[in-house]
Coordinates of C-alpha atoms and ligand atoms in Angstrom, one line a residue:
M285 CA 0.0 0.0 0.0
G286 CA 1.4 3.4 -1.0
P287 CA 1.9 6.4 1.2
H288 CA -1.8 7.3 0.9
G289 CA -2.8 3.7 1.7
F290 CA -5.9 2.4 3.3
G291 CA -4.5 2.3 6.8
R292 CA -3.4 5.9 6.8
M293 CA -6.5 7.4 5.3
K294 CA -8.2 9.8 7.5
Y295 CA -11.5 11.6 7.2
D296 CA -11.2 15.3 7.0
K297 CA -13.5 16.2 9.8
N298 CA -13.3 19.8 8.9
A299 CA -14.3 19.3 5.2
Q300 CA -16.5 22.3 4.6
K301 CA -20.2 21.4 4.7
P302 CA -22.3 23.9 2.8
N303 CA -24.7 26.1 4.6
I304 CA -28.3 25.4 3.9
T305 CA -29.7 28.8 3.3
K306 CA -33.0 30.0 2.1
A307 CA -31.4 31.6 -0.9
I308 CA -29.8 28.4 -2.2
L309 CA -33.0 26.3 -1.5
L310 CA -35.0 28.8 -3.5
R311 CA -32.5 28.8 -6.3
I312 CA -32.7 25.0 -6.5
A313 CA -36.5 25.1 -6.3
K314 CA -36.5 27.3 -9.4
Y315 CA -35.3 24.4 -11.5
F316 CA -38.3 22.4 -10.4
I317 CA -40.9 25.1 -11.2
P318 CA -41.4 24.1 -14.9
Y319 CA -42.0 20.5 -13.7
W320 CA -44.2 21.2 -10.7
K321 CA -47.1 19.2 -12.1
Q322 CA -45.0 16.0 -12.4
T323 CA -43.3 16.6 -9.1
T324 CA -46.7 17.0 -7.4
L325 CA -47.9 13.9 -9.1
V326 CA -44.9 12.0 -7.7
V327 CA -45.7 13.1 -4.2
L328 CA -49.4 12.1 -4.6
I329 CA -48.5 8.7 -5.9
L330 CA -46.2 8.2 -3.0
L331 CA -49.0 9.2 -0.6
V332 CA -51.4 6.6 -2.2
T333 CA -48.8 3.8 -2.3
S334 CA -47.8 4.4 1.3
V335 CA -51.5 3.9 2.3
L336 CA -51.9 0.9 0.0
G337 CA -48.8 -0.7 1.6
I338 CA -50.5 -0.9 4.9
L339 CA -53.4 -3.0 3.5
P340 CA -51.6 -6.4 3.0
P341 CA -50.6 -6.8 6.7
I342 CA -54.1 -5.9 7.8
I343 CA -55.6 -8.3 5.3
I344 CA -53.3 -11.0 6.6
Q345 CA -54.6 -10.3 10.1
H346 CA -58.2 -11.0 8.8
I347 CA -57.1 -14.1 7.0
V348 CA -55.5 -15.5 10.2
D349 CA -58.1 -14.3 12.6
T350 CA -61.4 -14.7 10.6
A351 CA -61.1 -16.6 7.4
L352 CA -59.0 -19.5 8.6
P353 CA -60.6 -20.2 12.1
N354 CA -64.1 -20.0 10.4
K355 CA -63.0 -22.1 7.5
D356 CA -64.6 -19.5 5.2
L357 CA -63.2 -20.2 1.8
S358 CA -65.0 -17.5 -0.1
L359 CA -63.8 -14.9 2.4
L360 CA -60.2 -16.3 2.1
I361 CA -60.3 -16.0 -1.7
Y362 CA -61.8 -12.5 -1.4
L363 CA -59.1 -11.4 1.0
V364 CA -56.2 -13.0 -1.0
L365 CA -57.5 -11.3 -4.2
A366 CA -57.8 -8.0 -2.3
S367 CA -54.2 -8.2 -1.1
L368 CA -53.1 -9.2 -4.6
S369 CA -54.9 -6.2 -6.2
T370 CA -53.4 -3.7 -3.7
T371 CA -50.0 -5.1 -4.5
I372 CA -50.5 -4.9 -8.2
I373 CA -52.0 -1.4 -8.1
S374 CA -49.1 -0.3 -5.9
E375 CA -46.5 -1.7 -8.2
L376 CA -48.2 -0.1 -11.3
L377 CA -48.2 3.2 -9.5
G378 CA -44.5 2.6 -8.7
V379 CA -43.7 2.2 -12.4
W380 CA -45.5 5.4 -13.2
Q381 CA -43.8 7.2 -10.4
N382 CA -40.5 5.9 -11.6
Y383 CA -41.1 7.3 -15.0
L384 CA -42.1 10.7 -13.5
N385 CA -39.0 10.7 -11.4
A386 CA -36.8 10.0 -14.3
Y387 CA -38.6 12.6 -16.4
V388 CA -38.3 15.4 -13.8
S389 CA -34.6 14.7 -13.0
Q390 CA -33.5 14.2 -16.6
K391 CA -35.3 17.3 -17.7
I392 CA -33.6 19.3 -15.0
I393 CA -30.3 17.8 -16.0
Y394 CA -31.1 18.7 -19.6
D395 CA -31.9 22.3 -18.6
M396 CA -28.8 22.6 -16.5
R397 CA -26.5 21.2 -19.1
N398 CA -27.8 23.6 -21.7
Q399 CA -27.5 26.5 -19.3
M400 CA -23.9 25.4 -18.4
Y401 CA -22.9 25.0 -22.0
L402 CA -24.2 28.4 -23.0
H403 CA -22.6 29.9 -20.0
L404 CA -19.2 28.3 -20.7
Q405 CA -19.4 29.5 -24.3
Q406 CA -19.7 33.0 -23.0
M407 CA -16.9 32.7 -20.5
P408 CA -13.9 34.9 -21.3
Y409 CA -10.8 33.5 -23.0
Q410 CA -8.9 34.0 -19.7
F411 CA -11.1 31.4 -18.0
Y412 CA -9.9 28.7 -20.4
S413 CA -6.3 29.6 -19.9
N414 CA -6.7 29.1 -16.2
V415 CA -9.2 26.3 -15.8
K416 CA -7.8 22.8 -15.1
Q417 CA -8.2 20.4 -18.0
G418 CA -11.0 17.9 -17.1
E419 CA -12.6 20.3 -14.6
V420 CA -15.2 21.5 -17.1
I421 CA -16.0 18.0 -18.2
T422 CA -16.5 16.8 -14.6
R423 CA -18.9 19.7 -13.9
M424 CA -20.7 19.2 -17.2
T425 CA -21.1 15.4 -16.8
A426 CA -20.6 13.9 -13.3
D427 CA -21.8 16.9 -11.2
I428 CA -24.9 17.7 -13.3
S429 CA -25.8 14.0 -13.5
G430 CA -25.7 14.0 -9.7
V431 CA -28.9 16.0 -9.8
K432 CA -30.8 12.7 -10.4
A433 CA -29.5 11.3 -7.1
V434 CA -30.4 14.6 -5.5
F435 CA -34.0 14.3 -6.6
D436 CA -34.3 10.6 -5.6
S437 CA -32.5 10.8 -2.3
T438 CA -34.0 14.0 -1.0
I439 CA -37.4 15.1 -2.4
V440 CA -38.7 11.6 -3.3
S441 CA -37.1 9.9 -0.4
F442 CA -38.4 12.5 2.1
A443 CA -42.0 12.3 0.9
N444 CA -41.9 8.5 0.5
N445 CA -40.4 7.8 4.0
L446 CA -42.5 10.4 5.8
F447 CA -45.8 9.0 4.4
I448 CA -44.8 5.4 5.1
L449 CA -43.8 6.4 8.6
I450 CA -46.9 8.4 9.5
S451 CA -49.3 5.8 7.9
T452 CA -47.6 2.8 9.5
A453 CA -47.1 4.4 13.0
T454 CA -50.8 5.5 13.0
T455 CA -52.0 2.0 12.0
L456 CA -49.8 0.3 14.6
L457 CA -51.3 2.5 17.3
I458 CA -54.8 2.0 16.1
V459 CA -54.5 -1.8 15.9
N460 CA -53.0 -2.1 19.4
W461 CA -51.6 0.9 21.2
R462 CA -49.6 -1.1 23.7
L463 CA -47.8 -3.1 21.0
G464 CA -47.6 0.0 18.9
I465 CA -45.7 2.0 21.6
L466 CA -43.3 -1.0 22.1
G467 CA -42.6 -1.1 18.3
L468 CA -42.0 2.7 18.2
I469 CA -39.7 2.7 21.3
I470 CA -37.1 0.7 19.3
V471 CA -37.1 3.4 16.6
P472 CA -34.6 5.8 18.2
L473 CA -32.1 3.0 18.3
F474 CA -31.8 3.5 14.6
I475 CA -31.1 7.1 14.7
L476 CA -27.7 6.8 16.3
P477 CA -25.9 4.6 13.8
T478 CA -27.6 6.2 10.8
R479 CA -26.4 9.7 11.8
K480 CA -22.9 8.6 12.3
M481 CA -22.9 6.6 9.1
G482 CA -24.3 9.6 7.2
N483 CA -21.4 11.8 8.3
V484 CA -18.8 9.2 7.3
R485 CA -20.4 8.7 4.0
W486 CA -20.6 12.4 3.4
N487 CA -16.8 12.8 3.9
I488 CA -16.0 9.8 1.7
A489 CA -18.3 11.1 -1.1
K490 CA -16.6 14.5 -1.0
Q491 CA -13.2 13.0 -1.2
T492 CA -14.2 10.6 -4.0
Q493 CA -15.6 13.5 -6.0
E494 CA -12.2 15.3 -5.6
K495 CA -10.3 12.3 -6.7
T496 CA -12.5 11.8 -9.7
S497 CA -11.8 15.3 -10.7
E498 CA -8.1 14.9 -10.3
Q499 CA -8.2 11.7 -12.3
N500 CA -10.1 13.4 -15.1
H501 CA -7.5 16.1 -15.0
I502 CA -4.6 13.7 -15.5
I503 CA -6.4 11.8 -18.2
Q504 CA -7.2 15.0 -20.1
E505 CA -3.6 16.4 -19.7
T506 CA -1.7 13.3 -20.7
L507 CA -4.0 11.5 -23.0
N508 CA -4.7 14.1 -25.6
I509 CA -2.6 14.6 -28.7
S510 CA -0.4 17.4 -27.4
G511 CA 0.0 16.0 -23.9
Y512 CA 0.7 12.6 -25.3
L513 CA 3.5 14.0 -27.5
L514 CA 5.0 15.9 -24.6
M515 CA 4.9 12.8 -22.4
K516 CA 6.5 10.6 -25.0
L517 CA 9.2 13.0 -26.1
F518 CA 10.2 13.7 -22.6
T519 CA 9.8 10.0 -21.7
K520 CA 7.6 10.8 -18.8
E521 CA 5.3 7.8 -19.1
Q522 CA 6.5 6.2 -15.8
R523 CA 6.2 9.5 -13.9
E524 CA 2.7 10.1 -15.4
F525 CA 1.6 6.6 -14.6
K526 CA 2.9 7.0 -11.1
N527 CA 0.8 10.1 -10.6
F528 CA -2.2 8.4 -12.1
D529 CA -1.6 5.3 -10.0
E530 CA -1.4 7.3 -6.8
I531 CA -4.7 8.9 -7.4
N532 CA -6.1 5.6 -8.5
V533 CA -5.0 4.0 -5.3
Q534 CA -6.6 6.7 -3.3
A535 CA -9.9 6.5 -5.3
T536 CA -9.9 2.7 -4.9
N537 CA -9.3 2.9 -1.2
L538 CA -12.1 5.4 -0.8
K539 CA -14.4 3.1 -2.6
I540 CA -13.5 0.2 -0.4
K541 CA -13.9 2.3 2.7
E542 CA -17.2 3.5 1.4
S543 CA -18.5 0.0 0.9
M544 CA -17.1 -1.2 4.2
A545 CA -18.7 1.6 6.0
G546 CA -22.0 0.6 4.4
R547 CA -21.5 -3.0 5.4
W548 CA -21.1 -2.2 9.1
F549 CA -24.0 0.0 8.9
M550 CA -26.1 -2.8 7.4
M551 CA -25.0 -5.2 10.1
I552 CA -26.0 -2.8 12.9
L553 CA -29.3 -2.1 11.2
S554 CA -30.2 -5.7 10.7
T555 CA -29.4 -6.5 14.3
F556 CA -31.8 -3.8 15.3
T557 CA -34.4 -4.9 12.8
S558 CA -34.4 -8.4 14.3
I559 CA -34.7 -7.1 17.8
G560 CA -38.1 -5.5 17.0
P561 CA -40.1 -8.5 15.9
M562 CA -38.6 -10.6 18.8
L563 CA -39.9 -8.1 21.3
I564 CA -43.3 -8.1 19.6
Y565 CA -43.5 -11.9 19.7
L566 CA -42.5 -11.8 23.3
Y567 CA -44.9 -9.1 24.5
G568 CA -47.5 -10.0 21.9
G569 CA -47.3 -13.6 22.9
Y570 CA -47.8 -12.6 26.6
L571 CA -50.9 -10.6 25.6
F572 CA -52.1 -13.5 23.5
I573 CA -51.7 -16.0 26.4
H574 CA -53.8 -13.6 28.5
G575 CA -56.4 -13.4 25.7
Q576 CA -55.8 -9.7 25.0
I577 CA -54.7 -10.0 21.3
T578 CA -55.2 -12.3 18.4
V579 CA -52.5 -14.3 16.5
G580 CA -53.4 -12.3 13.3
A581 CA -52.7 -9.1 15.1
I582 CA -49.2 -10.2 16.1
I583 CA -48.4 -11.3 12.6
S584 CA -49.7 -8.1 11.1
F585 CA -47.7 -6.1 13.7
V586 CA -44.5 -7.7 12.8
A587 CA -45.2 -7.1 9.1
L588 CA -46.0 -3.5 9.8
L589 CA -43.0 -3.0 11.9
G590 CA -40.8 -4.0 9.0
R591 CA -42.2 -1.1 7.1
L592 CA -41.2 1.3 9.9
Y593 CA -37.5 0.8 10.3
G594 CA -36.3 1.5 6.7
P595 CA -38.0 5.0 6.5
V596 CA -36.7 5.9 10.0
G597 CA -33.2 5.1 8.9
Q598 CA -33.5 7.0 5.7
L599 CA -35.2 10.0 7.2
T600 CA -32.4 10.4 9.7
N601 CA -30.0 10.3 6.8
L602 CA -31.9 13.1 5.1
Y603 CA -29.9 15.8 6.6
V604 CA -26.7 14.3 5.1
N605 CA -28.4 13.8 1.8
I606 CA -29.6 17.4 1.7
T607 CA -26.1 18.6 2.6
S608 CA -24.4 16.6 -0.1
S609 CA -27.1 17.7 -2.6
I610 CA -26.5 21.3 -1.7
A611 CA -22.7 20.8 -2.0
L612 CA -23.3 19.5 -5.5
F613 CA -25.6 22.4 -6.5
E614 CA -23.0 24.8 -5.0
R615 CA -20.4 23.3 -7.3
I616 CA -22.7 23.8 -10.3
F617 CA -23.7 27.3 -9.2
E618 CA -20.1 28.3 -8.7
Y619 CA -19.7 28.1 -12.4
F620 CA -23.0 29.8 -13.2
D621 CA -21.9 32.7 -10.9
M622 CA -18.6 33.3 -12.6
K623 CA -18.8 36.7 -14.1
L624 CA -19.0 37.1 -17.8
T625 CA -16.5 39.9 -17.9
I626 CA -16.5 40.3 -21.7
K627 CA -20.0 40.8 -22.8
D628 CA -22.2 43.1 -24.9
R629 CA -23.0 46.5 -23.5
D630 CA -26.7 47.1 -23.0
D631 CA -26.6 49.7 -25.8
A632 CA -24.3 47.7 -28.1
T633 CA -25.2 48.0 -31.8
E634 CA -24.3 46.2 -35.0
M635 CA -20.9 47.1 -36.4
N636 CA -22.0 49.2 -39.4
V637 CA -18.9 51.1 -40.3
T638 CA -17.5 51.6 -43.7
H639 CA -14.1 52.8 -43.0
L640 CA -12.2 50.2 -41.0
D641 CA -9.3 52.2 -39.5
I642 CA -8.1 50.4 -36.4
E643 CA -7.0 53.0 -33.8
F644 CA -5.3 52.3 -30.5
N645 CA -5.3 55.3 -28.1
D646 CA -3.1 55.1 -25.1
V647 CA -4.1 51.4 -24.5
S648 CA -2.7 49.7 -21.5
F649 CA -3.5 46.1 -20.5
S650 CA -2.3 43.6 -17.9
Y651 CA -3.2 39.9 -17.5
Q652 CA -2.4 40.0 -13.8
K653 CA -2.2 42.8 -11.3
D654 CA 1.2 44.5 -11.0
K655 CA 2.4 43.2 -14.3
T656 CA 1.6 45.3 -17.4
A657 CA 1.6 43.5 -20.7
L658 CA 0.9 46.6 -22.7
Q659 CA 1.6 50.2 -21.8
N660 CA 0.3 53.3 -23.5
I661 CA 0.0 51.8 -26.9
S662 CA -1.2 54.3 -29.6
F663 CA -1.2 53.7 -33.3
I664 CA -3.5 53.7 -36.3
A665 CA -3.8 50.8 -38.8
P666 CA -5.5 52.6 -41.7
S667 CA -8.3 50.9 -43.6
G668 CA -7.2 48.7 -46.5
T669 CA -3.5 48.7 -45.4
M670 CA -1.2 46.2 -43.7
T671 CA 0.4 46.9 -40.4
A672 CA 3.2 44.7 -39.2
L673 CA 4.0 44.1 -35.6
V674 CA 7.6 43.1 -34.8
G675 CA 9.5 42.7 -31.6
P676 CA 11.2 40.2 -29.4
S677 CA 9.4 37.4 -27.7
G678 CA 7.1 38.5 -25.0
A679 CA 7.0 42.1 -26.3
G680 CA 3.1 42.1 -26.4
K681 CA 2.4 41.4 -30.1
T682 CA -0.1 38.6 -29.5
T683 CA -1.7 40.6 -26.7
I684 CA -2.3 43.5 -29.1
T685 CA -4.0 41.2 -31.6
N686 CA -6.1 39.6 -28.8
L687 CA -7.5 43.0 -27.8
I688 CA -9.1 43.7 -31.2
P689 CA -11.7 40.9 -31.3
R690 CA -12.1 41.5 -27.5
L691 CA -10.7 38.1 -26.4
Y692 CA -9.5 40.4 -23.5
D693 CA -10.7 43.9 -22.7
F694 CA -8.0 46.5 -22.3
T695 CA -7.5 48.1 -18.9
S696 CA -7.4 51.7 -20.0
G697 CA -7.3 53.8 -23.2
S698 CA -9.5 53.0 -26.1
I699 CA -9.6 50.9 -29.3
K700 CA -11.7 52.2 -32.1
I701 CA -12.7 50.8 -35.4
G702 CA -14.0 53.3 -38.0
G703 CA -13.9 55.9 -35.3
R704 CA -16.2 54.0 -32.8
D705 CA -15.1 52.3 -29.6
I706 CA -15.1 48.5 -30.2
R707 CA -17.2 48.1 -27.0
E708 CA -20.0 49.9 -28.7
F709 CA -20.5 47.0 -31.1
T710 CA -22.0 43.6 -30.2
L711 CA -19.4 41.0 -29.8
E712 CA -20.9 38.9 -32.5
S713 CA -20.9 41.6 -35.2
L714 CA -17.4 42.8 -34.2
R715 CA -16.0 39.3 -34.5
S716 CA -17.9 38.6 -37.7
H717 CA -15.8 41.4 -39.3
I718 CA -12.5 39.9 -38.1
G719 CA -10.6 36.9 -39.4
L720 CA -7.9 35.5 -37.2
V721 CA -5.2 33.2 -38.4
T722 CA -3.1 32.0 -35.5
Q723 CA 0.3 30.2 -35.7
D724 CA -1.1 27.0 -34.5
S725 CA -4.3 26.9 -36.5
Y726 CA -6.9 24.7 -34.9
L727 CA -8.6 22.2 -37.2
F728 CA -11.1 19.8 -35.6
N729 CA -11.1 16.1 -36.3
G730 CA -13.3 16.0 -39.4
T731 CA -12.8 16.3 -43.2
I732 CA -11.0 19.2 -44.8
K733 CA -14.3 20.2 -46.3
E734 CA -16.1 20.2 -43.0
N735 CA -13.3 22.3 -41.5
L736 CA -13.7 24.8 -44.3
L737 CA -17.5 24.9 -44.0
Y738 CA -17.2 25.9 -40.4
A739 CA -16.5 29.5 -41.6
S740 CA -19.5 29.6 -44.0
P741 CA -21.8 26.6 -43.8
D742 CA -23.6 27.6 -47.0
A743 CA -20.5 28.0 -49.2
S744 CA -20.8 26.2 -52.5
D745 CA -18.2 23.7 -53.8
E746 CA -17.1 26.4 -56.2
E747 CA -16.6 28.9 -53.5
I748 CA -14.6 26.4 -51.4
T749 CA -12.4 25.6 -54.4
N750 CA -11.8 29.2 -55.1
A751 CA -10.8 29.9 -51.5
C752 CA -8.5 27.0 -51.6
K753 CA -7.0 28.1 -54.8
A754 CA -6.4 31.5 -53.4
A755 CA -4.8 29.9 -50.4
Y756 CA -2.6 27.8 -52.6
I757 CA -3.8 24.6 -51.1
H758 CA -6.3 23.4 -53.7
D759 CA -3.7 21.3 -55.7
F760 CA -2.4 19.7 -52.5
I761 CA -5.9 18.7 -51.5
M762 CA -6.7 17.3 -54.9
D763 CA -3.6 15.1 -54.8
L764 CA -4.9 13.5 -51.6
P765 CA -6.6 10.1 -52.2
N766 CA -9.9 11.4 -50.7
G767 CA -9.5 15.0 -51.7
Y768 CA -11.7 17.4 -49.8
E769 CA -13.1 14.5 -47.9
T770 CA -9.8 13.7 -46.2
I771 CA -10.0 13.4 -42.5
V772 CA -7.4 15.7 -40.9
G773 CA -7.0 13.9 -37.5
N774 CA -7.0 15.4 -34.1
R775 CA -6.1 19.1 -34.3
G776 CA -5.2 18.5 -38.0
I777 CA -2.3 16.3 -37.0
K778 CA -2.2 14.5 -40.3
L779 CA -1.2 17.8 -42.1
S780 CA 2.0 19.7 -42.0
G781 CA 2.1 23.1 -40.2
G782 CA 2.3 24.9 -43.5
E783 CA -0.7 23.0 -45.0
K784 CA -2.7 23.5 -41.8
Q785 CA -2.1 27.2 -42.0
R786 CA -3.0 27.4 -45.6
I787 CA -6.3 25.6 -44.9
S788 CA -7.0 28.0 -42.1
I789 CA -6.2 30.8 -44.5
A790 CA -8.7 29.3 -46.9
R791 CA -11.2 29.1 -44.1
V792 CA -10.8 32.8 -43.3
L793 CA -11.1 33.6 -47.0
L794 CA -14.5 31.9 -47.0
K795 CA -15.6 33.9 -44.1
N796 CA -14.4 37.0 -46.0
P797 CA -14.0 39.5 -43.2
E798 CA -12.8 43.0 -43.8
I799 CA -10.2 42.9 -41.0
I800 CA -7.5 40.2 -40.9
I801 CA -5.3 39.4 -38.0
L802 CA -2.5 37.1 -38.8
D803 CA 0.1 35.5 -36.7
E804 CA 2.6 34.3 -39.1
A805 CA 4.1 30.9 -38.4
T806 CA 7.7 31.1 -37.2
S807 CA 8.7 27.7 -38.3
S808 CA 11.1 27.7 -41.2
L809 CA 9.7 26.3 -44.4
D810 CA 11.4 25.1 -47.5
T811 CA 11.4 27.5 -50.5
L812 CA 8.4 26.0 -52.2
S813 CA 6.2 26.0 -49.0
E814 CA 7.4 29.5 -48.2
F815 CA 6.3 30.6 -51.6
Y816 CA 2.9 29.0 -51.2
I817 CA 2.3 30.4 -47.8
Q818 CA 3.4 33.8 -49.0
S819 CA 1.1 33.7 -52.0
A820 CA -1.7 32.5 -49.8
I821 CA -1.1 35.4 -47.4
Q822 CA -1.0 37.9 -50.2
G823 CA -4.4 36.6 -51.4
L824 CA -5.8 36.8 -47.9
L825 CA -4.6 40.4 -47.2
K826 CA -5.5 41.9 -50.5
N827 CA -7.7 45.1 -50.0
K828 CA -8.1 44.2 -46.3
T829 CA -7.3 46.1 -43.2
S830 CA -4.7 43.8 -41.6
I831 CA -2.5 43.5 -38.6
V832 CA 0.2 40.9 -39.0
I833 CA 2.7 39.6 -36.5
A834 CA 5.4 39.3 -39.0
H835 CA 8.2 36.8 -38.9
R836 CA 9.2 36.8 -42.6
L837 CA 11.2 39.3 -44.6
S838 CA 8.7 39.3 -47.5
T839 CA 5.8 40.2 -45.1
I840 CA 7.7 43.0 -43.5
M841 CA 8.7 44.3 -46.9
A842 CA 5.1 44.2 -48.0
A843 CA 3.8 46.0 -44.9
D844 CA 2.6 49.6 -45.2
H845 CA 3.5 50.3 -41.7
I846 CA 5.7 48.6 -39.1
I847 CA 5.3 48.9 -35.4
V848 CA 8.3 47.8 -33.2
L849 CA 7.4 46.6 -29.7
K850 CA 9.5 46.0 -26.6
D851 CA 8.4 45.2 -23.1
G852 CA 4.8 46.1 -23.9
Q853 CA 5.6 49.5 -25.4
I854 CA 6.1 50.9 -28.9
V855 CA 9.7 51.8 -29.4
E856 CA 9.9 52.5 -33.1
E857 CA 7.4 53.0 -36.0
G858 CA 7.7 53.5 -39.7
K859 CA 8.5 51.8 -43.0
N860 CA 11.2 49.2 -43.4
E861 CA 13.8 51.6 -44.9
E862 CA 13.1 54.3 -42.4
L863 CA 13.4 51.9 -39.5
L864 CA 16.6 50.5 -40.8
M865 CA 18.1 54.0 -41.0
Q866 CA 17.3 54.6 -37.4
N867 CA 19.8 51.9 -36.3
G868 CA 17.7 50.9 -33.4
L869 CA 15.9 47.8 -32.1
Y870 CA 14.3 47.1 -35.5
K871 CA 17.7 47.0 -37.2
E872 CA 19.0 44.7 -34.5
L873 CA 16.0 42.3 -34.9
Y874 CA 16.3 42.5 -38.6
N875 CA 19.9 41.6 -38.6
K876 CA 19.3 38.7 -36.3
Q877 CA 16.4 37.3 -38.2
F878 CA 17.3 37.9 -41.8
G879 CA 21.1 38.4 -41.7
R880 CA 23.3 40.8 -43.4
K881 CA 22.5 39.5 -46.8
A882 CA 19.0 40.8 -46.7
I883 CA 20.3 44.3 -45.8
A884 CA 22.8 44.1 -48.6
S885 CA 20.1 43.2 -51.1
I886 CA 18.0 46.2 -50.0
E887 CA 20.9 48.6 -50.1
Ligands
ATP85 N1 -2.8 34.4 -20.6 C1 -1.8 35.1 -20.1 N2 -1.8 35.3 -18.7 C2 -0.8 35.9 -18.2 N3 0.3 36.5 -18.8 C3 0.3 36.4 -20.2 C4 -0.7 35.6 -20.9 N4 -0.4 35.7 -22.2 C5 0.7 36.4 -22.3 N5 1.2 36.8 -21.1 C6 2.4 37.6 -20.8 O1 2.2 38.9 -21.5 C7 3.4 39.3 -22.1 C8 3.2 39.6 -23.6 O2 2.9 38.3 -24.2 P1 2.6 38.1 -25.8 O3 2.1 36.8 -26.0 O4 1.7 39.3 -26.2 O5 4.0 38.4 -26.4 P2 4.5 38.2 -27.9 O6 5.1 39.4 -28.3 O7 3.3 37.8 -28.8 O8 5.5 37.0 -27.8 P3 5.8 35.8 -28.9 O9 6.5 36.4 -30.0 O10 6.8 35.0 -28.1 O11 4.5 35.1 -29.2 C9 4.4 38.2 -21.8 O12 5.2 38.7 -20.7 C10 3.6 37.0 -21.4 O13 4.3 36.3 -20.4

């Protein structure tokens, strides 16, 4: 057993139990409102079945006390049929209730999943850079699915057990109050073990939930295409397995502990359950011997008593169930309550501007407090021209491009397009005017055609072909055995970096936005691929307002305006020749990247 082995495992007694507040109960109740009819019906069915459940023991009493001693066959048949019918009706109602249970809980799960998906879609980019892999999946699947258990183990369980308890206890007292009191006296003996058990189970459940989330995280991190590659190339299989195994051991031990805790509980419970009938036989027998009770009444009593203990146990567990249910809802609500920091203003309008100058005015931005990524950035990228961003790594180039489609919102200053602040536009219309080609273009695992259609679902085959021709990728696609129907693999793994980027250029061409933001791939390509990429980019940027993070000499030469960044600030600005004359950072970068040959060729 490892360091976290079974023997060493401790329950965290201080694990935070949620507060049951009126606000959270009301919030949960809101999800039930659309299904109030079905929920009410469930409660009514439970009420009816709890009453029906009392009938068979009472009928047995009449069989034993009346039909059998009087040798009354017709009464016997009548009573047996009556008992049978109550059982059948009860079971049929049970089926119906089961359906309603499933209906209500699954509909609520459906509503919550949709709400969660829509909410997560709106979450800012920052959220996805911070959230642990696997966490979103756990909340979307395991946590929300837990709502079914919540419904079954709280609302349904509460109504069911309460009705059974009240109806059975009342019947016991009516049939024979002395025996009834004796039967009820044993009830408190159940409360003690059940409560203790509830607390233990709560703690285990909480820890199991955390372990599941950790396990999902490891699976997501290491068994996806990029994580797998990283693990293999750094030969970390053993280390990753060790991590996984450690969590797995803990999860397994928790499960064993959980089932063992359940086993002891069952043992204690069944001991108490057998004490009850024995006492009834003893005291009931005494009353019978003294002629104060019938045999049928004793038998019926023991049968009724059996109906009492289960509900008592479960009702004492209710507090624990409610607490765990609320903990589950709290986890779900925690996501719902995360602020959507980047959203449409109330007065946001469609982006209807004709002149697409992009203007940064004194823009500052930081990802984290106390560390500015951009400082007082001001520049204009005139409509229909190409602006190149250059600078050393970490200078803030990507950050500038991220601010334009509002993947992040700047901290101060303003960004305008066509003279209007970008926050005046709806996010949807702003982004529909912008095409973004990143270095690592994301293609989903589908065919090339499906990936292209993502930009414009209604594009005709001709339009697709034209876009691909303009992106210099059409001939390559046609040479593939399945052409446009070729599956690209996870993240487009079956294609080279250059091919992927050309396909994503074709995708943006199909979208045909007026503004293009391009992060040129840094990887060095052979002359032919370089030519294709360059030609594709030229096609893409023609007559567009573009901002390009430039890594290639040809792009820089083609730019109308070059902005040189360092440590989040603009340090130089101008055209290639002007900047070279300044003998500053640009010239230094230029020399490093393109060598003296390039300079010589220009001179
Ligand atoms: N999501 C993030 N959270 C926190 N800091 C970030 C984040 N993204 C970038 N940064 C930081 O902001 C600064 C600017 O990064 P940015 O990615 O804009 O640089 P860059 O010029 O595009 O660099 P490169 O050429 O290497 O891509 C860097 O110091 C970087 O560490």
